[in-house]
N, CA, C and O atoms as CSV, one atom per row, in Angstrom:
chain,resi,resn,atom,element,x,y,z
A,1,UNK,N,N,11.245,18.337,-25.752
A,1,UNK,CA,C,11.237,17.258,-24.763
A,1,UNK,C,C,10.797,15.963,-25.343
A,1,UNK,O,O,9.741,15.874,-25.970
A,2,UNK,N,N,11.647,14.893,-25.130
A,2,UNK,CA,C,11.186,13.569,-25.507
A,2,UNK,C,C,11.085,12.675,-24.318
A,2,UNK,O,O,11.760,12.868,-23.307
A,3,UNK,N,N,10.230,11.686,-24.449
A,3,UNK,CA,C,9.882,10.619,-23.480
A,3,UNK,C,C,9.825,9.441,-24.273
A,3,UNK,O,O,9.207,9.312,-25.330
A,4,UNK,N,N,10.614,8.471,-23.604
A,4,UNK,CA,C,10.632,7.019,-24.077
A,4,UNK,C,C,10.378,6.135,-22.938
A,4,UNK,O,O,11.084,6.167,-21.931
A,5,UNK,N,N,9.306,5.288,-23.091
A,5,UNK,CA,C,9.039,4.236,-22.089
A,5,UNK,C,C,9.614,2.908,-22.452
A,5,UNK,O,O,9.903,2.691,-23.629
A,6,UNK,N,N,9.826,1.891,-21.421
A,6,UNK,CA,C,10.172,0.786,-21.627
A,6,UNK,C,C,9.754,-0.124,-20.405
A,6,UNK,O,O,9.318,0.377,-19.368
A,7,UNK,N,N,9.904,-1.442,-20.570
A,7,UNK,CA,C,9.676,-2.359,-19.431
A,7,UNK,C,C,8.360,-3.086,-19.428
A,7,UNK,O,O,8.125,-4.023,-18.666
A,8,UNK,N,N,7.489,-2.600,-20.338
A,8,UNK,CA,C,6.169,-3.367,-20.371
A,8,UNK,C,C,6.378,-4.958,-20.710
A,8,UNK,O,O,7.456,-5.496,-20.963
A,9,UNK,N,N,5.259,-5.497,-20.663
A,9,UNK,CA,C,5.334,-6.996,-21.008
A,9,UNK,C,C,4.220,-7.823,-20.395
A,9,UNK,O,O,3.295,-7.276,-19.794
A,10,UNK,N,N,4.297,-9.037,-20.532
A,10,UNK,CA,C,3.191,-9.876,-20.057
A,10,UNK,C,C,3.591,-10.583,-18.599
A,10,UNK,O,O,4.744,-10.998,-18.477
A,11,UNK,N,N,2.757,-10.709,-17.616
A,11,UNK,CA,C,2.989,-11.101,-16.431
A,11,UNK,C,C,1.681,-11.741,-15.830
A,11,UNK,O,O,0.569,-11.343,-16.178
A,12,UNK,N,N,1.863,-12.745,-14.918
A,12,UNK,CA,C,0.653,-13.270,-14.333
A,12,UNK,C,C,0.261,-12.511,-13.042
A,12,UNK,O,O,1.059,-11.878,-12.352
A,13,UNK,N,N,-0.965,-12.639,-12.815
A,13,UNK,CA,C,-1.558,-11.866,-11.772
A,13,UNK,C,C,-0.789,-12.182,-10.570
A,13,UNK,O,O,-0.388,-13.327,-10.363
A,14,UNK,N,N,-0.554,-11.156,-9.725
A,14,UNK,CA,C,0.210,-11.190,-8.481
A,14,UNK,C,C,1.714,-10.863,-8.744
A,14,UNK,O,O,2.485,-10.801,-7.786
A,15,UNK,N,N,2.115,-10.669,-9.914
A,15,UNK,CA,C,3.466,-10.576,-10.345
A,15,UNK,C,C,3.777,-9.164,-10.260
A,15,UNK,O,O,2.946,-8.396,-9.776
A,16,UNK,N,N,5.026,-8.700,-10.736
A,16,UNK,CA,C,5.507,-7.396,-10.690
A,16,UNK,C,C,6.261,-6.814,-11.974
A,16,UNK,O,O,6.978,-7.584,-12.613
A,17,UNK,N,N,6.156,-5.777,-12.286
A,17,UNK,CA,C,6.987,-5.059,-13.434
A,17,UNK,C,C,7.405,-3.761,-13.096
A,17,UNK,O,O,6.738,-3.075,-12.322
A,18,UNK,N,N,8.538,-3.327,-13.649
A,18,UNK,CA,C,9.026,-1.885,-13.357
A,18,UNK,C,C,9.002,-1.255,-14.784
A,18,UNK,O,O,9.595,-1.830,-15.697
A,19,UNK,N,N,8.393,-0.195,-14.981
A,19,UNK,CA,C,8.365,0.590,-16.307
A,19,UNK,C,C,9.471,1.758,-15.902
A,19,UNK,O,O,9.715,2.244,-14.798
A,20,UNK,N,N,10.031,2.018,-17.158
A,20,UNK,CA,C,10.962,3.171,-17.119
A,20,UNK,C,C,10.636,4.214,-18.139
A,20,UNK,O,O,10.091,3.880,-19.191
A,21,UNK,N,N,10.931,5.420,-17.892
A,21,UNK,CA,C,10.682,6.498,-18.734
A,21,UNK,C,C,11.979,7.358,-18.734
A,21,UNK,O,O,12.396,7.922,-17.722
A,22,UNK,N,N,12.621,7.415,-20.030
A,22,UNK,CA,C,13.602,8.179,-20.237
A,22,UNK,C,C,13.372,9.527,-20.710
A,22,UNK,O,O,12.857,9.693,-21.815
A,23,UNK,N,N,13.719,10.549,-19.950
A,23,UNK,CA,C,13.406,12.077,-20.595
A,23,UNK,C,C,14.772,12.679,-20.966
A,23,UNK,O,O,15.841,12.539,-20.371
A,24,UNK,N,N,14.462,13.486,-22.251
A,24,UNK,CA,C,15.560,14.211,-22.624
A,24,UNK,C,C,15.138,15.531,-23.195
A,24,UNK,O,O,13.978,15.690,-23.575
A,25,UNK,N,N,15.918,16.359,-23.260
A,25,UNK,CA,C,15.542,17.802,-23.758
A,25,UNK,C,C,15.052,18.745,-22.806
A,25,UNK,O,O,14.612,19.831,-23.184
A,26,UNK,N,N,15.095,18.388,-21.481
A,26,UNK,CA,C,14.471,19.258,-20.416
A,26,UNK,C,C,15.387,20.325,-20.080
A,26,UNK,O,O,16.589,20.112,-19.923
A,27,UNK,N,N,14.866,21.446,-19.966
A,27,UNK,CA,C,15.732,22.632,-19.441
A,27,UNK,C,C,15.216,23.262,-18.211
A,27,UNK,O,O,15.823,24.192,-17.680
A,28,UNK,N,N,13.985,22.727,-17.688
A,28,UNK,CA,C,13.484,23.176,-16.498
A,28,UNK,C,C,13.947,22.264,-15.382
A,28,UNK,O,O,14.096,21.050,-15.516
A,29,UNK,N,N,14.174,22.989,-14.204
A,29,UNK,CA,C,14.531,22.347,-13.059
A,29,UNK,C,C,13.375,21.760,-12.330
A,29,UNK,O,O,13.539,20.774,-11.610
A,30,UNK,N,N,12.122,22.366,-12.496
A,30,UNK,CA,C,11.081,21.817,-11.810
A,30,UNK,C,C,9.916,21.392,-12.905
A,30,UNK,O,O,9.533,22.142,-13.802
A,31,UNK,N,N,9.496,20.258,-12.705
A,31,UNK,CA,C,8.541,19.711,-13.708
A,31,UNK,C,C,7.695,18.543,-12.960
A,31,UNK,O,O,8.112,18.085,-11.895
A,32,UNK,N,N,6.678,18.148,-13.461
A,32,UNK,CA,C,5.756,17.161,-13.010
A,32,UNK,C,C,5.862,16.002,-14.001
A,32,UNK,O,O,5.834,16.195,-15.216
A,33,UNK,N,N,5.979,14.840,-13.469
A,33,UNK,CA,C,6.060,13.537,-14.415
A,33,UNK,C,C,4.930,12.691,-13.907
A,33,UNK,O,O,4.741,12.544,-12.699
A,34,UNK,N,N,4.168,12.126,-14.842
A,34,UNK,CA,C,3.087,11.327,-14.552
A,34,UNK,C,C,2.980,10.064,-15.366
A,34,UNK,O,O,3.399,10.026,-16.523
A,35,UNK,N,N,2.427,9.038,-14.776
A,35,UNK,CA,C,2.131,7.743,-15.662
A,35,UNK,C,C,0.648,7.835,-15.797
A,35,UNK,O,O,-0.086,8.405,-14.990
A,36,UNK,N,N,0.273,7.232,-16.879
A,36,UNK,CA,C,-1.011,7.132,-17.220
A,36,UNK,C,C,-1.205,5.779,-17.988
A,36,UNK,O,O,-0.261,5.259,-18.583
A,37,UNK,N,N,-2.479,5.215,-17.958
A,37,UNK,CA,C,-2.691,4.036,-18.770
A,37,UNK,C,C,-4.034,4.162,-19.419
A,37,UNK,O,O,-4.926,4.904,-19.009
A,38,UNK,N,N,-4.098,3.450,-20.369
A,38,UNK,CA,C,-5.317,3.599,-21.334
A,38,UNK,C,C,-5.605,2.088,-22.013
A,38,UNK,O,O,-4.710,1.479,-22.598
A,39,UNK,N,N,-6.821,1.619,-21.878
A,39,UNK,CA,C,-7.447,0.476,-22.632
A,39,UNK,C,C,-8.194,0.939,-23.725
A,39,UNK,O,O,-8.848,1.979,-23.652
A,40,UNK,N,N,-8.146,0.262,-24.705
A,40,UNK,CA,C,-8.820,0.478,-25.872
A,40,UNK,C,C,-10.395,1.023,-25.815
A,40,UNK,O,O,-11.272,0.371,-25.249
A,41,UNK,N,N,-10.585,2.003,-26.319
A,41,UNK,CA,C,-11.971,2.516,-26.160
A,41,UNK,C,C,-12.256,3.412,-24.902
A,41,UNK,O,O,-13.277,4.068,-24.697
A,42,UNK,N,N,-11.101,3.304,-24.071
A,42,UNK,CA,C,-11.592,4.094,-22.745
A,42,UNK,C,C,-10.662,5.318,-22.645
A,42,UNK,O,O,-9.776,5.514,-23.478
A,43,UNK,N,N,-10.886,6.119,-21.619
A,43,UNK,CA,C,-10.270,7.326,-21.516
A,43,UNK,C,C,-8.877,7.107,-20.869
A,43,UNK,O,O,-8.683,6.106,-20.180
A,44,UNK,N,N,-7.972,7.967,-21.065
A,44,UNK,CA,C,-6.627,7.836,-20.457
A,44,UNK,C,C,-6.782,8.107,-18.921
A,44,UNK,O,O,-7.422,9.073,-18.507
A,45,UNK,N,N,-6.172,7.216,-18.111
A,45,UNK,CA,C,-6.322,7.270,-16.575
A,45,UNK,C,C,-5.129,7.587,-15.937
A,45,UNK,O,O,-4.155,6.869,-16.159
A,46,UNK,N,N,-5.026,8.579,-15.149
A,46,UNK,CA,C,-3.983,8.881,-14.331
A,46,UNK,C,C,-3.669,7.851,-13.252
A,46,UNK,O,O,-4.560,7.440,-12.509
A,47,UNK,N,N,-2.482,7.456,-13.168
A,47,UNK,CA,C,-2.019,6.319,-12.281
A,47,UNK,C,C,-1.032,6.905,-11.071
A,47,UNK,O,O,-1.223,6.672,-9.877
A,48,UNK,N,N,-0.063,7.619,-11.546
A,48,UNK,CA,C,0.746,8.235,-10.497
A,48,UNK,C,C,1.478,9.433,-11.113
A,48,UNK,O,O,1.563,9.641,-12.323
A,49,UNK,N,N,2.019,10.228,-10.100
A,49,UNK,CA,C,2.765,11.414,-10.583
A,49,UNK,C,C,3.718,11.750,-9.450
A,49,UNK,O,O,3.479,11.465,-8.276
A,50,UNK,N,N,4.797,12.363,-9.866
A,50,UNK,CA,C,5.884,12.881,-9.037
A,50,UNK,C,C,6.194,14.398,-9.421
A,50,UNK,O,O,6.351,14.790,-10.577
A,51,UNK,N,N,6.256,15.185,-8.281
A,51,UNK,CA,C,6.592,16.580,-8.437
A,51,UNK,C,C,8.255,16.625,-8.180
A,51,UNK,O,O,8.838,16.339,-7.135
A,52,UNK,N,N,8.802,17.043,-9.372
A,52,UNK,CA,C,10.356,17.125,-9.236
A,52,UNK,C,C,10.731,18.353,-8.402
A,52,UNK,O,O,11.912,18.519,-8.096
A,53,UNK,N,N,9.873,19.144,-8.053
A,53,UNK,CA,C,10.211,20.317,-7.285
A,53,UNK,C,C,10.438,19.902,-5.743
A,53,UNK,O,O,11.382,20.356,-5.096
A,54,UNK,N,N,9.478,18.987,-5.200
A,54,UNK,CA,C,9.566,18.635,-3.836
A,54,UNK,C,C,9.628,17.188,-3.652
A,54,UNK,O,O,9.642,16.726,-2.511
A,55,UNK,N,N,9.669,16.420,-4.704
A,55,UNK,CA,C,9.605,15.006,-4.474
A,55,UNK,C,C,8.314,14.344,-4.157
A,55,UNK,O,O,8.228,13.123,-4.027
A,56,UNK,N,N,7.196,15.251,-4.020
A,56,UNK,CA,C,5.908,14.550,-3.551
A,56,UNK,C,C,5.397,13.624,-4.660
A,56,UNK,O,O,5.580,13.859,-5.854
A,57,UNK,N,N,4.808,12.664,-4.233
A,57,UNK,CA,C,4.272,11.511,-5.031
A,57,UNK,C,C,2.819,11.514,-4.960
A,57,UNK,O,O,2.299,11.936,-3.928
A,58,UNK,N,N,2.091,11.097,-5.925
A,58,UNK,CA,C,0.536,10.933,-5.981
A,58,UNK,C,C,0.265,9.742,-6.571
A,58,UNK,O,O,1.007,9.259,-7.426
A,59,UNK,N,N,-0.904,9.136,-6.125
A,59,UNK,CA,C,-1.468,7.802,-6.781
A,59,UNK,C,C,-2.833,7.861,-6.902
A,59,UNK,O,O,-3.519,8.564,-6.161
A,60,UNK,N,N,-3.326,7.106,-7.871
A,60,UNK,CA,C,-4.745,6.886,-7.970
A,60,UNK,C,C,-5.182,5.928,-6.980
A,60,UNK,O,O,-4.351,5.136,-6.535
A,61,UNK,N,N,-6.424,5.898,-6.564
A,61,UNK,CA,C,-7.030,4.997,-5.526
A,61,UNK,C,C,-6.832,3.546,-5.983
A,61,UNK,O,O,-6.642,2.637,-5.176
A,62,UNK,N,N,-6.884,3.367,-7.304
A,62,UNK,CA,C,-6.862,1.901,-7.898
A,62,UNK,C,C,-5.518,1.266,-7.819
A,62,UNK,O,O,-5.417,0.065,-8.068
A,63,UNK,N,N,-4.344,2.066,-7.452
A,63,UNK,CA,C,-3.073,1.443,-7.562
A,63,UNK,C,C,-2.302,1.808,-6.255
A,63,UNK,O,O,-1.238,1.247,-5.994
A,64,UNK,N,N,-2.882,2.811,-5.386
A,64,UNK,CA,C,-2.256,3.013,-4.033
A,64,UNK,C,C,-1.890,1.746,-3.408
A,64,UNK,O,O,-2.653,0.780,-3.392
A,65,UNK,N,N,-0.715,1.749,-2.891
A,65,UNK,CA,C,-0.303,0.576,-2.173
A,65,UNK,C,C,0.351,-0.520,-2.912
A,65,UNK,O,O,1.039,-1.349,-2.316
A,66,UNK,N,N,0.163,-0.558,-4.188
A,66,UNK,CA,C,0.610,-1.591,-5.179
A,66,UNK,C,C,1.831,-0.890,-6.041
A,66,UNK,O,O,2.866,-1.525,-6.248
A,67,UNK,N,N,1.680,0.245,-6.455
A,67,UNK,CA,C,2.556,0.870,-7.352
A,67,UNK,C,C,3.282,2.011,-6.667
A,67,UNK,O,O,2.747,2.654,-5.763
A,68,UNK,N,N,4.581,2.269,-7.136
A,68,UNK,CA,C,5.461,3.112,-6.699
A,68,UNK,C,C,5.961,4.007,-7.853
A,68,UNK,O,O,6.316,3.465,-8.900
A,69,UNK,N,N,6.008,5.359,-7.720
A,69,UNK,CA,C,6.762,6.180,-8.853
A,69,UNK,C,C,7.918,6.646,-8.039
A,69,UNK,O,O,7.839,7.007,-6.865
A,70,UNK,N,N,9.054,6.606,-8.802
A,70,UNK,CA,C,10.368,7.255,-8.296
A,70,UNK,C,C,10.928,7.728,-9.544
A,70,UNK,O,O,10.470,7.502,-10.665
A,71,UNK,N,N,12.147,8.526,-9.200
A,71,UNK,CA,C,13.034,9.092,-10.189
A,71,UNK,C,C,14.422,8.968,-9.850
A,71,UNK,O,O,14.779,8.783,-8.687
A,72,UNK,N,N,15.300,9.071,-10.906
A,72,UNK,CA,C,16.692,9.113,-10.725
A,72,UNK,C,C,16.985,10.490,-11.535
A,72,UNK,O,O,17.090,10.448,-12.761
A,73,UNK,N,N,17.110,11.658,-10.852
A,73,UNK,CA,C,17.270,12.757,-11.550
A,73,UNK,C,C,18.658,12.883,-12.307
A,73,UNK,O,O,18.755,13.665,-13.252
A,74,UNK,N,N,19.649,12.171,-11.921
A,74,UNK,CA,C,20.962,12.113,-12.483
A,74,UNK,C,C,20.808,11.587,-13.864
A,74,UNK,O,O,21.451,12.017,-14.822
A,75,UNK,N,N,19.931,10.643,-13.921
A,75,UNK,CA,C,19.913,9.960,-15.214
A,75,UNK,C,C,18.695,10.247,-16.166
A,75,UNK,O,O,18.467,9.748,-17.268
A,76,UNK,N,N,17.927,11.236,-15.417
A,76,UNK,CA,C,16.680,11.734,-16.152
A,76,UNK,C,C,15.644,10.581,-16.479
A,76,UNK,O,O,15.022,10.471,-17.536
A,77,UNK,N,N,15.569,9.697,-15.320
A,77,UNK,CA,C,14.816,8.689,-15.572
A,77,UNK,C,C,13.647,8.688,-14.467
A,77,UNK,O,O,13.832,9.040,-13.302
A,78,UNK,N,N,12.423,8.248,-14.984
A,78,UNK,CA,C,11.213,8.081,-13.950
A,78,UNK,C,C,10.835,6.538,-14.022
A,78,UNK,O,O,10.915,5.892,-15.067
A,79,UNK,N,N,10.441,6.045,-12.879
A,79,UNK,CA,C,10.076,4.554,-12.892
A,79,UNK,C,C,8.715,4.465,-12.284
A,79,UNK,O,O,8.194,5.267,-11.508
A,80,UNK,N,N,8.210,3.317,-12.784
A,80,UNK,CA,C,6.869,3.040,-12.236
A,80,UNK,C,C,7.042,1.555,-11.681
A,80,UNK,O,O,7.119,0.669,-12.533
A,81,UNK,N,N,7.105,1.224,-10.439
A,81,UNK,CA,C,7.268,-0.203,-9.943
A,81,UNK,C,C,5.843,-0.542,-9.644
A,81,UNK,O,O,5.132,0.154,-8.919
A,82,UNK,N,N,5.436,-1.704,-10.267
A,82,UNK,CA,C,4.116,-2.184,-10.215
A,82,UNK,C,C,4.163,-3.550,-9.429
A,82,UNK,O,O,4.874,-4.474,-9.824
A,83,UNK,N,N,3.425,-3.636,-8.370
A,83,UNK,CA,C,3.451,-4.970,-7.577
A,83,UNK,C,C,2.035,-5.420,-7.559
A,83,UNK,O,O,1.129,-4.662,-7.904
A,84,UNK,N,N,1.808,-6.747,-7.127
A,84,UNK,CA,C,0.648,-7.157,-6.874
A,84,UNK,C,C,-0.360,-6.856,-8.072
A,84,UNK,O,O,-1.473,-6.374,-7.865
A,85,UNK,N,N,0.117,-7.177,-9.339
A,85,UNK,CA,C,-0.575,-6.801,-10.517
A,85,UNK,C,C,-1.819,-7.612,-10.701
A,85,UNK,O,O,-1.865,-8.791,-10.347
A,86,UNK,N,N,-2.872,-6.963,-11.275
A,86,UNK,CA,C,-4.133,-7.612,-11.448
A,86,UNK,C,C,-4.598,-7.512,-12.894
A,86,UNK,O,O,-4.305,-6.544,-13.597
A,87,UNK,N,N,-5.260,-8.436,-13.278
A,87,UNK,CA,C,-5.822,-8.426,-14.727
A,87,UNK,C,C,-6.300,-7.143,-15.114
A,87,UNK,O,O,-6.129,-6.844,-16.296
A,88,UNK,N,N,-6.953,-6.190,-14.246
A,88,UNK,CA,C,-7.467,-5.008,-14.594
A,88,UNK,C,C,-6.415,-3.915,-14.737
A,88,UNK,O,O,-6.669,-2.777,-15.132
A,89,UNK,N,N,-5.271,-4.339,-14.398
A,89,UNK,CA,C,-4.176,-3.389,-14.692
A,89,UNK,C,C,-3.590,-3.332,-16.118
A,89,UNK,O,O,-2.746,-2.517,-16.491
A,90,UNK,N,N,-4.166,-4.337,-16.889
A,90,UNK,CA,C,-3.870,-4.511,-18.334
A,90,UNK,C,C,-4.156,-3.146,-19.169
A,90,UNK,O,O,-5.306,-2.717,-19.263
A,91,UNK,N,N,-3.268,-2.617,-19.653
A,91,UNK,CA,C,-3.339,-1.347,-20.476
A,91,UNK,C,C,-2.062,-1.033,-21.304
A,91,UNK,O,O,-1.040,-1.718,-21.283
A,92,UNK,N,N,-2.245,0.027,-21.994
A,92,UNK,CA,C,-1.005,0.766,-22.480
A,92,UNK,C,C,-0.616,1.854,-21.612
A,92,UNK,O,O,-1.407,2.758,-21.342
A,93,UNK,N,N,0.618,1.809,-21.140
A,93,UNK,CA,C,1.099,2.725,-20.113
A,93,UNK,C,C,1.911,3.895,-20.649
A,93,UNK,O,O,2.880,3.637,-21.364
A,94,UNK,N,N,1.624,5.075,-20.386
A,94,UNK,CA,C,2.366,6.124,-20.961
A,94,UNK,C,C,2.984,7.034,-19.834
A,94,UNK,O,O,2.429,7.181,-18.745
A,95,UNK,N,N,4.021,7.557,-20.134
A,95,UNK,CA,C,4.630,8.732,-19.156
A,95,UNK,C,C,4.460,9.991,-19.910
A,95,UNK,O,O,4.510,10.041,-21.139
A,96,UNK,N,N,4.251,11.045,-19.109
A,96,UNK,CA,C,3.917,12.452,-19.537
A,96,UNK,C,C,4.613,13.425,-18.558
A,96,UNK,O,O,4.948,13.119,-17.414
A,97,UNK,N,N,4.776,14.514,-19.081
A,97,UNK,CA,C,5.370,15.531,-18.305
A,97,UNK,C,C,4.938,16.972,-18.691
A,97,UNK,O,O,4.479,17.248,-19.800
A,98,UNK,N,N,5.117,17.841,-17.719
A,98,UNK,CA,C,4.861,19.221,-17.937
A,98,UNK,C,C,5.745,20.087,-16.936
A,98,UNK,O,O,5.835,19.792,-15.744
A,99,UNK,N,N,6.415,21.221,-17.533
A,99,UNK,CA,C,7.227,21.960,-16.575
A,99,UNK,C,C,6.368,22.654,-15.505
A,99,UNK,O,O,5.212,23.020,-15.721
A,100,UNK,N,N,6.977,22.802,-14.403
A,100,UNK,CA,C,6.308,23.251,-13.066
A,100,UNK,C,C,5.849,22.441,-12.142
A,100,UNK,O,O,6.313,21.301,-12.145
A,101,UNK,N,N,4.992,22.742,-11.277
A,101,UNK,CA,C,4.629,21.990,-10.200
A,101,UNK,C,C,3.529,20.968,-10.768
A,101,UNK,O,O,2.995,21.125,-11.866
A,102,UNK,N,N,3.261,19.946,-9.934
A,102,UNK,CA,C,2.014,19.018,-10.360
A,102,UNK,C,C,0.655,19.742,-9.866
A,102,UNK,O,O,0.068,19.476,-8.817
A,103,UNK,N,N,0.314,20.595,-10.711
A,103,UNK,CA,C,-1.094,21.046,-10.204
A,103,UNK,C,C,-2.142,20.124,-10.749
A,103,UNK,O,O,-2.841,19.605,-9.879
A,104,UNK,N,N,-2.380,19.837,-11.849
A,104,UNK,CA,C,-3.502,18.934,-12.324
A,104,UNK,C,C,-2.705,17.608,-12.692
A,104,UNK,O,O,-2.460,17.272,-13.851
A,105,UNK,N,N,-2.353,16.940,-11.623
A,105,UNK,CA,C,-1.326,15.709,-12.018
A,105,UNK,C,C,-2.046,14.492,-12.502
A,105,UNK,O,O,-1.445,13.615,-13.122
A,106,UNK,N,N,-3.397,14.416,-12.217
A,106,UNK,CA,C,-4.081,13.174,-12.857
A,106,UNK,C,C,-4.864,13.405,-14.089
A,106,UNK,O,O,-5.588,12.543,-14.587
A,107,UNK,N,N,-4.684,14.686,-14.604
A,107,UNK,CA,C,-5.484,15.142,-15.624
A,107,UNK,C,C,-4.667,14.922,-16.985
A,107,UNK,O,O,-3.714,15.659,-17.236
A,108,UNK,N,N,-5.022,13.978,-17.792
A,108,UNK,CA,C,-4.102,13.899,-18.945
A,108,UNK,C,C,-4.100,15.079,-19.941
A,108,UNK,O,O,-3.190,15.252,-20.752
A,109,UNK,N,N,-5.158,15.861,-19.825
A,109,UNK,CA,C,-5.176,17.065,-20.750
A,109,UNK,C,C,-4.244,18.139,-20.349
A,109,UNK,O,O,-3.948,19.034,-21.141
A,110,UNK,N,N,-3.772,18.084,-19.155
A,110,UNK,CA,C,-2.840,19.108,-18.537
A,110,UNK,C,C,-1.470,18.906,-18.896
A,110,UNK,O,O,-0.670,19.820,-18.696
A,111,UNK,N,N,-1.093,17.809,-19.408
A,111,UNK,CA,C,0.398,17.434,-19.737
A,111,UNK,C,C,0.830,17.824,-21.161
A,111,UNK,O,O,0.105,17.546,-22.116
A,112,UNK,N,N,1.896,18.406,-21.302
A,112,UNK,CA,C,2.418,18.816,-22.566
A,112,UNK,C,C,3.057,17.755,-23.665
A,112,UNK,O,O,2.888,17.704,-24.884
A,113,UNK,N,N,3.905,16.873,-22.730
A,113,UNK,CA,C,4.554,15.928,-23.495
A,113,UNK,C,C,4.403,14.512,-23.154
A,113,UNK,O,O,4.263,14.141,-21.989
A,114,UNK,N,N,4.432,13.666,-24.223
A,114,UNK,CA,C,4.008,12.211,-23.954
A,114,UNK,C,C,4.966,11.249,-24.520
A,114,UNK,O,O,5.590,11.558,-25.535
A,115,UNK,N,N,5.139,10.087,-23.938
A,115,UNK,CA,C,5.948,9.059,-24.662
A,115,UNK,C,C,4.982,8.340,-25.635
A,115,UNK,O,O,3.843,8.715,-25.912
A,116,UNK,N,N,5.582,7.312,-26.080
A,116,UNK,CA,C,4.819,6.490,-27.212
A,116,UNK,C,C,3.931,5.390,-26.448
A,116,UNK,O,O,2.886,4.976,-26.950
A,117,UNK,N,N,4.377,4.969,-25.283
A,117,UNK,CA,C,3.714,3.947,-24.449
A,117,UNK,C,C,4.280,2.628,-24.499
A,117,UNK,O,O,4.994,2.254,-25.430
A,118,UNK,N,N,3.977,1.934,-23.532
A,118,UNK,CA,C,4.353,0.552,-23.423
A,118,UNK,C,C,3.205,-0.358,-22.895
A,118,UNK,O,O,2.467,-0.024,-21.967
A,119,UNK,N,N,3.123,-1.515,-23.556
A,119,UNK,CA,C,1.991,-2.411,-23.175
A,119,UNK,C,C,2.285,-3.208,-21.849
A,119,UNK,O,O,3.379,-3.713,-21.598
A,120,UNK,N,N,1.265,-3.258,-21.091
A,120,UNK,CA,C,1.323,-4.176,-19.808
A,120,UNK,C,C,0.203,-5.073,-20.011
A,120,UNK,O,O,-0.912,-4.605,-20.241
A,121,UNK,N,N,0.417,-6.420,-19.940
A,121,UNK,CA,C,-0.741,-7.347,-19.895
A,121,UNK,C,C,-0.547,-8.409,-18.625
A,121,UNK,O,O,0.497,-8.998,-18.346
A,122,UNK,N,N,-1.744,-8.494,-17.972
A,122,UNK,CA,C,-1.738,-9.187,-16.783
A,122,UNK,C,C,-2.686,-10.345,-16.888
A,122,UNK,O,O,-3.869,-10.037,-17.028
A,123,UNK,N,N,-2.427,-11.441,-16.852
A,123,UNK,CA,C,-3.248,-12.679,-17.041
A,123,UNK,C,C,-3.342,-13.456,-15.858
A,123,UNK,O,O,-3.987,-14.505,-15.859
């Protein structure tokens, strides 16, 4: 399984960005996709997740109401739409996946596969 993120960049506070994650090599019909972020010297933080099995979405308290995770299963794409961005949202953003249901969806140690990350800077 390979994951490739794109869509990061620099934006002013209050602005929006949409991150994309292209997935390839998946043979499972059910899997969990998550978005995480990490600042230098800090632990990777779960931001959002989507359960491919039932479409259920999950968000951390810090982004709920501002970020939205979605997928286009036909294109094997997962998106993170980020609105009302704040300087504290600045981080490297990663997508991750694991076959099966979203059991430990906000635990970065639970995921099997990771993308290389895309930088988001909010000033």
